[in-house]
Short mmCIF file of C-alpha atoms and ligand atoms in Angstrom, two decimals:
data_model
loop_
_atom_site.label_atom_id
_atom_site.label_comp_id
_atom_site.label_asym_id
_atom_site.label_seq_id
_atom_site.Cartn_x
_atom_site.Cartn_y
_atom_site.Cartn_z
CA MET A 1 -55.38 -7.20 -178.43
CA SER A 2 -58.41 -5.24 -177.18
CA ASN A 3 -57.91 -1.97 -175.28
CA VAL A 4 -61.47 -2.00 -173.98
CA LYS A 5 -61.52 -1.30 -170.23
CA ILE A 6 -63.92 -3.43 -168.22
CA PRO A 7 -65.51 -1.43 -165.38
CA ASP A 8 -66.08 -2.93 -161.97
CA PRO A 9 -69.53 -1.69 -160.94
CA ASP A 10 -68.65 -2.01 -157.25
CA PHE A 11 -65.35 -0.13 -157.33
CA ALA A 12 -66.65 3.45 -157.00
CA GLN A 13 -68.88 2.37 -154.13
CA SER A 14 -65.95 0.64 -152.42
CA VAL A 15 -63.98 3.92 -152.60
CA ILE A 16 -66.97 5.82 -151.19
CA ASP A 17 -67.50 3.24 -148.44
CA ALA A 18 -63.80 3.44 -147.50
CA GLY A 19 -64.18 7.20 -146.87
CA GLY A 20 -64.16 8.84 -150.31
CA LYS A 21 -67.71 10.12 -149.92
CA THR A 22 -67.14 13.11 -152.22
CA LEU A 23 -66.13 11.03 -155.25
CA ASP A 24 -69.54 11.46 -156.87
CA LEU A 25 -69.42 15.26 -156.50
CA CYS A 26 -66.78 15.67 -159.22
CA TYR A 27 -68.26 17.21 -162.36
CA GLN A 28 -65.04 17.00 -164.37
CA CYS A 29 -64.21 20.71 -164.57
CA GLY A 30 -60.47 19.97 -164.77
CA THR A 31 -59.41 22.60 -162.21
CA CYS A 32 -57.47 19.91 -160.35
CA THR A 33 -55.47 18.97 -163.43
CA GLY A 34 -54.70 22.63 -164.11
CA SER A 35 -53.48 23.05 -160.51
CA CYS A 36 -51.35 19.94 -160.35
CA PRO A 37 -47.56 20.48 -160.26
CA SER A 38 -46.98 16.79 -160.87
CA GLY A 39 -49.10 16.89 -164.03
CA ARG A 40 -46.92 19.67 -165.43
CA THR A 41 -43.99 17.31 -165.82
CA THR A 42 -45.65 13.90 -166.18
CA ALA A 43 -48.60 12.30 -167.96
CA PHE A 44 -50.54 12.28 -164.69
CA ARG A 45 -53.98 13.92 -164.99
CA THR A 46 -55.88 14.30 -161.73
CA ARG A 47 -59.29 14.84 -163.35
CA GLN A 48 -58.84 11.69 -165.43
CA LEU A 49 -57.91 9.59 -162.39
CA ILE A 50 -61.02 10.75 -160.54
CA ARG A 51 -63.17 10.00 -163.61
CA LYS A 52 -61.71 6.52 -163.89
CA ALA A 53 -62.61 5.96 -160.24
CA GLN A 54 -66.19 7.14 -160.85
CA LEU A 55 -66.45 4.75 -163.79
CA GLY A 56 -65.10 1.82 -161.78
CA LEU A 57 -62.01 1.28 -163.91
CA LYS A 58 -60.28 -0.54 -161.09
CA ASP A 59 -58.00 -2.66 -163.26
CA ASP A 60 -56.80 0.47 -165.00
CA ILE A 61 -56.15 2.38 -161.78
CA LEU A 62 -54.70 -0.03 -159.24
CA PRO A 63 -51.67 -1.32 -161.21
CA SER A 64 -50.97 2.10 -162.75
CA GLU A 65 -47.91 4.28 -162.20
CA GLU A 66 -50.04 7.43 -162.30
CA LEU A 67 -51.66 6.50 -158.99
CA TRP A 68 -48.28 7.17 -157.35
CA MET A 69 -47.49 10.45 -159.11
CA CYS A 70 -49.50 12.66 -156.75
CA THR A 71 -47.20 14.39 -154.24
CA THR A 72 -50.13 15.13 -151.87
CA CYS A 73 -49.48 18.87 -152.16
CA TYR A 74 -53.23 19.63 -151.84
CA SER A 75 -53.23 22.37 -154.54
CA CYS A 76 -56.15 20.61 -156.23
CA VAL A 77 -58.10 20.21 -153.00
CA GLU A 78 -57.77 23.92 -152.23
CA ARG A 79 -59.18 24.82 -155.64
CA CYS A 80 -61.78 22.15 -156.37
CA PRO A 81 -65.14 23.95 -156.73
CA ARG A 82 -66.96 20.81 -155.55
CA ASP A 83 -64.85 20.18 -152.45
CA VAL A 84 -63.89 16.73 -153.64
CA ASP A 85 -61.44 15.14 -151.21
CA ILE A 86 -59.09 14.35 -154.06
CA VAL A 87 -56.02 13.45 -151.99
CA ASP A 88 -57.99 11.28 -149.59
CA ILE A 89 -59.47 9.44 -152.57
CA ILE A 90 -56.04 8.93 -154.12
CA ILE A 91 -54.66 7.62 -150.83
CA LEU A 92 -57.64 5.26 -150.45
CA MET A 93 -56.98 3.87 -153.90
CA ARG A 94 -53.26 3.52 -153.10
CA ASN A 95 -54.19 1.50 -150.04
CA MET A 96 -56.30 -0.74 -152.26
CA ALA A 97 -53.45 -1.03 -154.75
CA VAL A 98 -50.97 -2.02 -152.03
CA GLN A 99 -53.32 -4.73 -150.79
CA LYS A 100 -53.24 -6.13 -154.34
CA GLY A 101 -49.43 -6.07 -154.37
CA TYR A 102 -48.88 -2.83 -156.32
CA MET A 103 -46.65 -0.02 -155.05
CA SER A 104 -44.26 2.28 -156.87
CA GLU A 105 -40.58 1.51 -156.39
CA ASP A 106 -39.95 5.05 -155.14
CA HIS A 107 -42.55 4.67 -152.42
CA LYS A 108 -41.01 1.34 -151.43
CA LYS A 109 -37.66 3.09 -151.08
CA VAL A 110 -39.21 5.68 -148.78
CA GLY A 111 -40.74 2.84 -146.75
CA ARG A 112 -37.36 1.12 -146.47
CA SER A 113 -35.78 4.34 -145.22
CA LEU A 114 -38.54 4.64 -142.63
CA ILE A 115 -37.86 1.13 -141.33
CA LYS A 116 -34.09 1.62 -141.35
CA ILE A 117 -33.84 4.95 -139.51
CA GLY A 118 -37.39 5.88 -138.48
CA HIS A 119 -37.48 8.79 -140.94
CA THR A 120 -38.63 8.88 -144.53
CA VAL A 121 -35.80 11.24 -145.47
CA PRO A 122 -32.32 10.87 -143.98
CA ALA A 123 -30.71 14.02 -142.59
CA SER A 124 -28.16 15.45 -145.01
CA ASP A 125 -24.69 16.60 -143.96
CA LYS A 126 -25.81 20.16 -144.69
CA LEU A 127 -28.76 19.85 -142.34
CA LYS A 128 -26.55 18.39 -139.63
CA GLN A 129 -24.11 21.29 -139.99
CA LEU A 130 -26.98 23.75 -139.79
CA ARG A 131 -28.26 22.15 -136.60
CA VAL A 132 -24.81 22.31 -135.00
CA SER A 133 -24.39 25.96 -136.08
CA MET A 134 -27.63 26.71 -134.23
CA GLY A 135 -26.36 25.06 -131.05
CA LEU A 136 -28.37 21.88 -131.51
CA SER A 137 -27.20 18.27 -131.51
CA GLU A 138 -26.12 16.96 -134.90
CA ASN A 139 -29.14 14.63 -135.03
CA PRO A 140 -32.64 15.32 -133.73
CA PRO A 141 -33.68 13.46 -130.55
CA THR A 142 -35.66 10.88 -132.48
CA THR A 143 -35.09 7.29 -133.62
CA ILE A 144 -31.91 8.50 -135.33
CA ALA A 145 -30.26 9.25 -131.99
CA ASP A 146 -32.00 6.63 -129.85
CA PRO A 147 -31.27 2.96 -130.70
CA LYS A 148 -33.93 1.69 -128.30
CA ALA A 149 -36.63 3.92 -129.83
CA LEU A 150 -35.54 2.73 -133.27
CA ALA A 151 -35.70 -0.93 -132.21
CA ASP A 152 -39.19 -0.39 -130.72
CA PHE A 153 -40.30 1.40 -133.88
CA GLN A 154 -38.99 -1.43 -136.06
CA LYS A 155 -40.88 -3.94 -133.91
CA ILE A 156 -44.11 -1.98 -134.52
CA MET A 157 -43.43 -1.92 -138.26
CA ALA A 158 -42.92 -5.69 -138.24
CA LYS A 159 -46.08 -6.27 -136.17
CA THR A 160 -48.19 -4.22 -138.58
CA GLY A 161 -46.76 -6.12 -141.55
CA PHE A 162 -45.55 -2.89 -143.12
CA ASP A 163 -42.13 -4.41 -143.85
CA LYS A 164 -43.79 -7.14 -145.90
CA LEU A 165 -45.98 -4.66 -147.80
CA ILE A 166 -42.90 -2.89 -149.09
CA GLY A 167 -41.20 -6.15 -150.05
CA GLY A 168 -39.01 -6.56 -146.97
CA ALA A 169 -36.84 -4.16 -145.02
S1 SF4 B 1 -61.45 20.18 -159.56
FE1 SF4 B 1 -62.91 18.92 -158.43
S2 SF4 B 1 -64.79 18.92 -159.64
FE2 SF4 B 1 -63.15 19.68 -160.96
S3 SF4 B 1 -62.42 17.82 -162.05
FE3 SF4 B 1 -61.14 18.06 -160.25
S4 SF4 B 1 -62.12 16.81 -158.65
FE4 SF4 B 1 -63.62 17.15 -160.28
S1 SF4 B 2 -52.43 16.86 -154.33
FE1 SF4 B 2 -51.68 15.46 -155.91
S2 SF4 B 2 -53.22 15.51 -157.52
FE2 SF4 B 2 -53.55 17.31 -156.20
S3 SF4 B 2 -52.40 18.97 -157.16
FE3 SF4 B 2 -51.03 18.05 -155.68
S4 SF4 B 2 -49.88 16.47 -156.78
FE4 SF4 B 2 -51.64 17.04 -158.05
#
């Protein structure tokens, strides 16, 4: 089986047109990869992902797991000598991936939590205790404590089709 990657000549331009105007500014110095905490523990290489985007390797990028390994910490953006909007570009490509039916299972889980309680991360018992010790209510005055706000929020999620994008609530 051939491992030759077929570039899509329109892909880089579609990323630029969607808002990633700085994609072409990358000159492959690798500072982003050296700054990336995710890359220290995984095979994810920021520089390589940006290069693939420049080359139009859409079919390599969109179904890939590496596209979802960025934690959006912005360390790379702060250090990039060319002011490439690396995180924006990654998010743009994630949006494209989702439209094609690709999303990491972990991100789907976060989406399901959002639909269920209106927060991406549920409050832990420790956090609740801390709030009470500070004289606050156990839960913040958000969708967690307001069933009507949660119902309204869930209606918005359904209207936008977000629940379907993550494979159902
Ligand atoms: S730090 Fe900036 S210029 Fe250097 S490889 Fe990364 S994106 Fe490209
Ligand atoms: S924003 Fe993403 S790609 Fe950049 S350093 Fe952080 S985890 Fe790595």
